[in-house]
mmCIF file of C-alpha atoms and ligand atoms in Angstrom:
data_model
loop_
_atom_site.group_PDB
_atom_site.id
_atom_site.type_symbol
_atom_site.label_atom_id
_atom_site.label_comp_id
_atom_site.label_asym_id
_atom_site.label_seq_id
_atom_site.Cartn_x
_atom_site.Cartn_y
_atom_site.Cartn_z
ATOM 1 C CA MET A 1 8.576 -12.764 -60.751
ATOM 2 C CA ARG A 2 11.576 -12.055 -58.497
ATOM 3 C CA VAL A 3 14.314 -14.469 -57.627
ATOM 4 C CA LEU A 4 16.824 -13.976 -54.842
ATOM 5 C CA VAL A 5 20.175 -15.624 -55.663
ATOM 6 C CA VAL A 6 22.241 -16.484 -52.574
ATOM 7 C CA GLU A 7 25.608 -17.549 -53.967
ATOM 8 C CA ASP A 8 29.164 -16.691 -52.873
ATOM 9 C CA ASP A 9 30.858 -17.875 -56.079
ATOM 10 C CA ALA A 10 30.837 -14.818 -58.366
ATOM 11 C CA SER A 11 31.212 -16.757 -61.617
ATOM 12 C CA VAL A 12 28.329 -19.117 -60.778
ATOM 13 C CA ALA A 13 26.227 -16.135 -59.703
ATOM 14 C CA ASP A 14 27.013 -14.287 -62.955
ATOM 15 C CA GLY A 15 25.938 -17.298 -64.999
ATOM 16 C CA ILE A 16 22.691 -17.587 -63.072
ATOM 17 C CA LEU A 17 21.942 -13.866 -63.323
ATOM 18 C CA ASP A 18 22.554 -13.874 -67.088
ATOM 19 C CA GLY A 19 20.292 -16.869 -67.497
ATOM 20 C CA LEU A 20 17.533 -15.356 -65.412
ATOM 21 C CA ALA A 21 17.816 -12.078 -67.322
ATOM 22 C CA GLN A 22 17.405 -13.932 -70.600
ATOM 23 C CA ALA A 23 14.324 -15.640 -69.183
ATOM 24 C CA THR A 24 13.060 -12.141 -68.158
ATOM 25 C CA VAL A 25 13.110 -13.053 -64.479
ATOM 26 C CA ASP A 26 14.114 -10.266 -62.067
ATOM 27 C CA ALA A 27 16.900 -11.247 -59.750
ATOM 28 C CA LEU A 28 18.897 -9.924 -56.830
ATOM 29 C CA HIS A 29 22.257 -11.423 -55.955
ATOM 30 C CA VAL A 30 23.719 -11.613 -52.438
ATOM 31 C CA SER A 31 26.826 -13.550 -51.479
ATOM 32 C CA THR A 32 26.206 -14.453 -47.811
ATOM 33 C CA GLY A 33 23.552 -16.292 -45.846
ATOM 34 C CA GLN A 34 22.869 -13.243 -43.702
ATOM 35 C CA GLY A 35 22.542 -11.119 -46.831
ATOM 36 C CA GLY A 36 19.970 -13.605 -48.064
ATOM 37 C CA LEU A 37 17.965 -13.440 -44.835
ATOM 38 C CA ASP A 38 18.065 -9.636 -44.940
ATOM 39 C CA ALA A 39 16.971 -9.516 -48.580
ATOM 40 C CA LEU A 40 13.988 -11.705 -47.802
ATOM 41 C CA SER A 41 12.172 -8.754 -46.283
ATOM 42 C CA THR A 42 13.737 -5.898 -48.328
ATOM 43 C CA TYR A 43 13.482 -7.552 -51.761
ATOM 44 C CA GLN A 44 10.472 -9.831 -51.097
ATOM 45 C CA PRO A 45 11.446 -12.505 -53.616
ATOM 46 C CA ASP A 46 8.965 -14.958 -55.108
ATOM 47 C CA LEU A 47 11.637 -17.649 -54.932
ATOM 48 C CA VAL A 48 15.116 -18.174 -53.415
ATOM 49 C CA LEU A 49 17.991 -19.944 -55.165
ATOM 50 C CA LEU A 50 20.249 -20.992 -52.354
ATOM 51 C CA ASP A 51 23.821 -22.244 -52.454
ATOM 52 C CA LEU A 52 24.670 -24.674 -49.646
ATOM 53 C CA GLY A 53 28.320 -23.698 -49.240
ATOM 54 C CA LEU A 54 28.258 -20.102 -48.013
ATOM 55 C CA PRO A 55 31.056 -18.255 -46.199
ATOM 56 C CA ASP A 56 29.115 -17.186 -43.100
ATOM 57 C CA MET A 57 26.676 -20.015 -42.464
ATOM 58 C CA ASP A 58 25.627 -23.314 -43.931
ATOM 59 C CA GLY A 59 22.935 -23.150 -46.607
ATOM 60 C CA THR A 60 20.782 -25.657 -44.727
ATOM 61 C CA GLU A 61 20.818 -23.244 -41.765
ATOM 62 C CA VAL A 62 19.764 -20.367 -44.066
ATOM 63 C CA CYS A 63 17.009 -22.625 -45.364
ATOM 64 C CA ARG A 64 15.806 -23.378 -41.848
ATOM 65 C CA ARG A 65 15.794 -19.697 -40.873
ATOM 66 C CA ILE A 66 13.907 -18.687 -44.011
ATOM 67 C CA ARG A 67 11.300 -21.349 -43.294
ATOM 68 C CA ALA A 68 10.938 -20.071 -39.725
ATOM 69 C CA VAL A 69 9.569 -16.779 -41.077
ATOM 70 C CA SER A 70 8.385 -17.385 -44.630
ATOM 71 C CA GLN A 71 6.877 -19.848 -47.088
ATOM 72 C CA THR A 72 8.893 -18.404 -49.994
ATOM 73 C CA PRO A 73 9.862 -21.329 -52.252
ATOM 74 C CA ILE A 74 13.544 -22.338 -52.040
ATOM 75 C CA ILE A 75 15.604 -24.192 -54.631
ATOM 76 C CA VAL A 76 18.906 -25.369 -53.242
ATOM 77 C CA VAL A 77 21.776 -25.068 -55.734
ATOM 78 C CA SER A 78 24.766 -27.085 -54.623
ATOM 79 C CA ALA A 79 28.042 -28.547 -55.753
ATOM 80 C CA ARG A 80 27.511 -31.318 -53.283
ATOM 81 C CA ASP A 81 25.962 -34.208 -55.113
ATOM 82 C CA ASP A 82 25.398 -35.947 -51.889
ATOM 83 C CA GLU A 83 22.197 -37.715 -50.944
ATOM 84 C CA ILE A 84 22.547 -36.682 -47.302
ATOM 85 C CA ASP A 85 22.751 -33.031 -48.236
ATOM 86 C CA ARG A 86 19.830 -33.392 -50.548
ATOM 87 C CA VAL A 87 17.727 -35.023 -47.798
ATOM 88 C CA VAL A 88 18.786 -32.444 -45.208
ATOM 89 C CA ALA A 89 17.955 -29.537 -47.536
ATOM 90 C CA LEU A 90 14.533 -30.951 -48.303
ATOM 91 C CA GLU A 91 13.908 -31.625 -44.608
ATOM 92 C CA MET A 92 14.886 -28.013 -43.829
ATOM 93 C CA GLY A 93 12.071 -26.938 -46.131
ATOM 94 C CA ALA A 94 13.684 -26.590 -49.560
ATOM 95 C CA ASP A 95 11.295 -27.235 -52.467
ATOM 96 C CA ASP A 96 13.840 -28.570 -54.926
ATOM 97 C CA TYR A 97 17.551 -29.343 -55.283
ATOM 98 C CA VAL A 98 19.801 -28.706 -58.285
ATOM 99 C CA VAL A 99 23.349 -30.016 -58.533
ATOM 100 C CA LYS A 100 26.166 -27.957 -60.106
ATOM 101 C CA PRO A 101 27.031 -27.839 -62.907
ATOM 102 C CA PHE A 102 23.556 -27.384 -64.391
ATOM 103 C CA GLY A 103 22.171 -25.883 -67.537
ATOM 104 C CA MET A 104 20.299 -22.607 -67.314
ATOM 105 C CA ARG A 105 17.353 -24.036 -69.215
ATOM 106 C CA GLU A 106 17.022 -26.736 -66.631
ATOM 107 C CA LEU A 107 17.301 -24.249 -63.793
ATOM 108 C CA VAL A 108 14.688 -21.893 -65.285
ATOM 109 C CA ALA A 109 12.361 -24.820 -65.906
ATOM 110 C CA ARG A 110 12.747 -25.904 -62.274
ATOM 111 C CA ILE A 111 12.114 -22.346 -61.055
ATOM 112 C CA ARG A 112 8.914 -22.180 -63.055
ATOM 113 C CA ALA A 113 7.817 -25.617 -61.880
ATOM 114 C CA VAL A 114 8.404 -24.796 -58.239
ATOM 115 C CA ALA A 115 6.694 -21.418 -58.652
ATOM 116 C CA ARG A 116 3.668 -23.117 -60.248
ATOM 117 C CA ARG A 117 3.505 -25.708 -57.484
ATOM 118 C CA THR A 118 3.870 -23.332 -54.578
ATOM 119 C CA GLY A 119 2.605 -19.877 -55.439
ATOM 120 C CA PRO A 120 -1.023 -18.979 -56.125
ATOM 121 C CA THR A 121 0.174 -15.572 -57.402
ATOM 122 C CA VAL A 122 2.412 -17.016 -60.097
ATOM 123 C CA ALA A 123 0.445 -20.185 -60.734
ATOM 124 C CA GLU A 124 -1.546 -20.566 -63.902
ATOM 125 C CA PRO A 125 -5.117 -21.164 -62.854
ATOM 126 C CA ALA A 126 -6.649 -24.286 -64.346
ATOM 127 C CA ALA A 127 -9.434 -22.989 -66.553
ATOM 128 C CA ALA A 128 -12.608 -20.931 -66.580
ATOM 129 C CA ARG A 129 -14.050 -19.805 -63.290
ATOM 130 C CA THR A 130 -17.710 -18.881 -63.004
ATOM 131 C CA PHE A 131 -19.155 -16.392 -60.586
ATOM 132 C CA GLY A 132 -22.864 -16.107 -61.233
ATOM 133 C CA ALA A 133 -23.181 -14.511 -64.662
ATOM 134 C CA LEU A 134 -19.457 -13.731 -64.846
ATOM 135 C CA VAL A 135 -17.011 -16.150 -66.432
ATOM 136 C CA VAL A 136 -13.276 -15.540 -66.154
ATOM 137 C CA ASP A 137 -11.381 -17.818 -68.516
ATOM 138 C CA THR A 138 -7.651 -17.717 -67.903
ATOM 139 C CA ARG A 139 -6.862 -20.127 -70.719
ATOM 140 C CA SER A 140 -8.518 -18.141 -73.485
ATOM 141 C CA GLN A 141 -7.890 -14.853 -71.591
ATOM 142 C CA LYS A 142 -11.563 -13.931 -72.017
ATOM 143 C CA VAL A 143 -14.185 -12.576 -69.695
ATOM 144 C CA THR A 144 -17.892 -12.786 -70.350
ATOM 145 C CA LEU A 145 -20.836 -11.370 -68.416
ATOM 146 C CA ALA A 146 -24.205 -13.021 -69.108
ATOM 147 C CA GLY A 147 -22.642 -14.423 -72.282
ATOM 148 C CA GLU A 148 -21.454 -11.035 -73.562
ATOM 149 C CA PRO A 149 -17.712 -10.411 -73.882
ATOM 150 C CA VAL A 150 -16.183 -7.912 -71.465
ATOM 151 C CA HIS A 151 -13.197 -6.131 -72.993
ATOM 152 C CA LEU A 152 -10.537 -5.685 -70.391
ATOM 153 C CA THR A 153 -6.994 -4.451 -70.881
ATOM 154 C CA ALA A 154 -4.223 -6.955 -70.101
ATOM 155 C CA LYS A 155 -3.602 -5.434 -66.704
ATOM 156 C CA GLU A 156 -7.285 -5.195 -65.843
ATOM 157 C CA PHE A 157 -7.633 -8.866 -66.764
ATOM 158 C CA GLU A 158 -4.620 -9.798 -64.645
ATOM 159 C CA LEU A 159 -6.025 -7.876 -61.716
ATOM 160 C CA LEU A 160 -9.456 -9.489 -62.060
ATOM 161 C CA VAL A 161 -7.919 -12.963 -62.245
ATOM 162 C CA TYR A 162 -5.823 -12.164 -59.170
ATOM 163 C CA LEU A 163 -8.722 -10.915 -57.034
ATOM 164 C CA SER A 164 -11.167 -13.575 -58.204
ATOM 165 C CA ALA A 165 -8.734 -16.390 -57.306
ATOM 166 C CA ASP A 166 -10.057 -16.131 -53.779
ATOM 167 C CA PRO A 167 -13.581 -14.656 -53.725
ATOM 168 C CA GLY A 168 -14.476 -12.987 -50.450
ATOM 169 C CA ALA A 169 -10.857 -12.676 -49.356
ATOM 170 C CA VAL A 170 -9.511 -9.190 -48.685
ATOM 171 C CA PHE A 171 -6.378 -8.389 -50.632
ATOM 172 C CA ARG A 172 -4.205 -5.630 -49.210
ATOM 173 C CA ARG A 173 -3.152 -2.827 -51.525
ATOM 174 C CA SER A 174 0.531 -3.523 -50.888
ATOM 175 C CA GLU A 175 -0.034 -7.199 -51.722
ATOM 176 C CA ILE A 176 -1.790 -6.383 -55.006
ATOM 177 C CA LEU A 177 0.891 -3.915 -56.030
ATOM 178 C CA HIS A 178 3.589 -6.432 -55.226
ATOM 179 C CA ASP A 179 1.948 -9.337 -57.001
ATOM 180 C CA VAL A 180 0.229 -7.712 -59.961
ATOM 181 C CA TRP A 181 2.461 -4.688 -60.595
ATOM 182 C CA ASP A 182 5.664 -6.196 -59.227
ATOM 183 C CA THR A 183 6.354 -3.061 -57.241
ATOM 184 C CA ASN A 184 6.066 -1.678 -53.745
ATOM 185 C CA TRP A 185 6.083 1.881 -54.980
ATOM 186 C CA TYR A 186 3.353 3.716 -53.114
ATOM 187 C CA GLY A 187 2.629 6.092 -56.028
ATOM 188 C CA THR A 188 1.199 3.181 -58.013
ATOM 189 C CA THR A 189 -1.790 3.058 -55.700
ATOM 190 C CA LYS A 190 -3.514 5.598 -57.955
ATOM 191 C CA THR A 191 -2.966 3.279 -60.895
ATOM 192 C CA LEU A 192 -4.517 0.486 -58.849
ATOM 193 C CA ASP A 193 -7.597 2.620 -58.117
ATOM 194 C CA ALA A 194 -7.937 3.523 -61.792
ATOM 195 C CA HIS A 195 -7.821 -0.110 -62.808
ATOM 196 C CA ILE A 196 -10.385 -1.121 -60.152
ATOM 197 C CA ALA A 197 -12.666 1.693 -61.344
ATOM 198 C CA ALA A 198 -12.317 0.566 -64.972
ATOM 199 C CA ILE A 199 -13.130 -3.054 -64.156
ATOM 200 C CA ARG A 200 -16.180 -2.045 -62.079
ATOM 201 C CA LYS A 201 -17.443 0.115 -64.934
ATOM 202 C CA LYS A 202 -16.948 -2.631 -67.503
ATOM 203 C CA LEU A 203 -18.705 -5.175 -65.287
ATOM 204 C CA GLY A 204 -21.567 -2.707 -64.856
ATOM 205 C CA ASP A 205 -21.721 -3.072 -61.096
ATOM 206 C CA PRO A 206 -19.230 -1.686 -58.525
ATOM 207 C CA GLY A 207 -20.316 -4.527 -56.222
ATOM 208 C CA TRP A 208 -18.026 -6.994 -57.982
ATOM 209 C CA ILE A 209 -15.020 -5.422 -56.302
ATOM 210 C CA GLU A 210 -15.748 -4.094 -52.878
ATOM 211 C CA SER A 211 -13.415 -1.525 -51.265
ATOM 212 C CA VAL A 212 -12.371 -2.366 -47.759
ATOM 213 C CA ARG A 213 -11.542 0.982 -46.234
ATOM 214 C CA GLY A 214 -7.944 1.415 -45.225
ATOM 215 C CA VAL A 215 -7.079 -2.115 -46.280
ATOM 216 C CA GLY A 216 -7.707 -3.031 -49.897
ATOM 217 C CA PHE A 217 -10.236 -4.864 -52.016
ATOM 218 C CA ARG A 218 -12.454 -7.905 -52.044
ATOM 219 C CA PHE A 219 -13.955 -9.654 -55.090
ATOM 220 C CA GLY A 220 -17.349 -11.266 -54.994
ATOM 221 C CA GLU A 221 -20.643 -11.689 -56.800
ATOM 222 C CA PRO A 222 -22.708 -8.596 -56.048
ATOM 223 C CA GLY A 223 -25.325 -9.313 -53.430
ATOM 224 C CA ALA A 224 -24.093 -12.877 -52.882
ATOM 225 C CA GLN A 225 -22.236 -12.234 -49.650
HETATM 226 CA CA1 CA B 301 29.497 -21.720 -52.472
#
């Protein structure tokens, strides 16, 4: 998970970055609103922590501009404990509002809560999902096929959970690499292919994960489409 921190106060930013590092959350810090808007496409954060008082533009304006192009969750972090600001921020599309000073544990808990609420890629799926003879249980981290356990590696399991979250939907390679491997590095595409091949082999039928030429992959029960 990647968090973009838009904060002009260096000491506040340092505290947040330390806290996120301890919670093993990747973060990028920028100190202006424009920097935040730029980083939205270059860094592709899963969540934005946004200060309201920025040197170049008001945080609510940054919020509005982010919402115009993206659904990335936003938590407003502000020194202004003002109900008006809170309402404006939420109306501009922010998902939550935290008032300075705050504890890092609280902030990390809020980040995880917002991520769970908003993002299918970081959400914890409810329980076991059944696709014909295949059962993918995210709670027990087990996969069975016709009642027999299928032994997947952690990454293979993660990839299967990811693809099977939306059966029939085509997932782009870049999307999968970003969400499952947390990278945009093109070289990883070979790793992706190797994992897909391994899952197909273990499931005994390549039809579970269909290749969509030039685009990516689609999960589905073989022969059910
Ligand atoms: Ca500020």
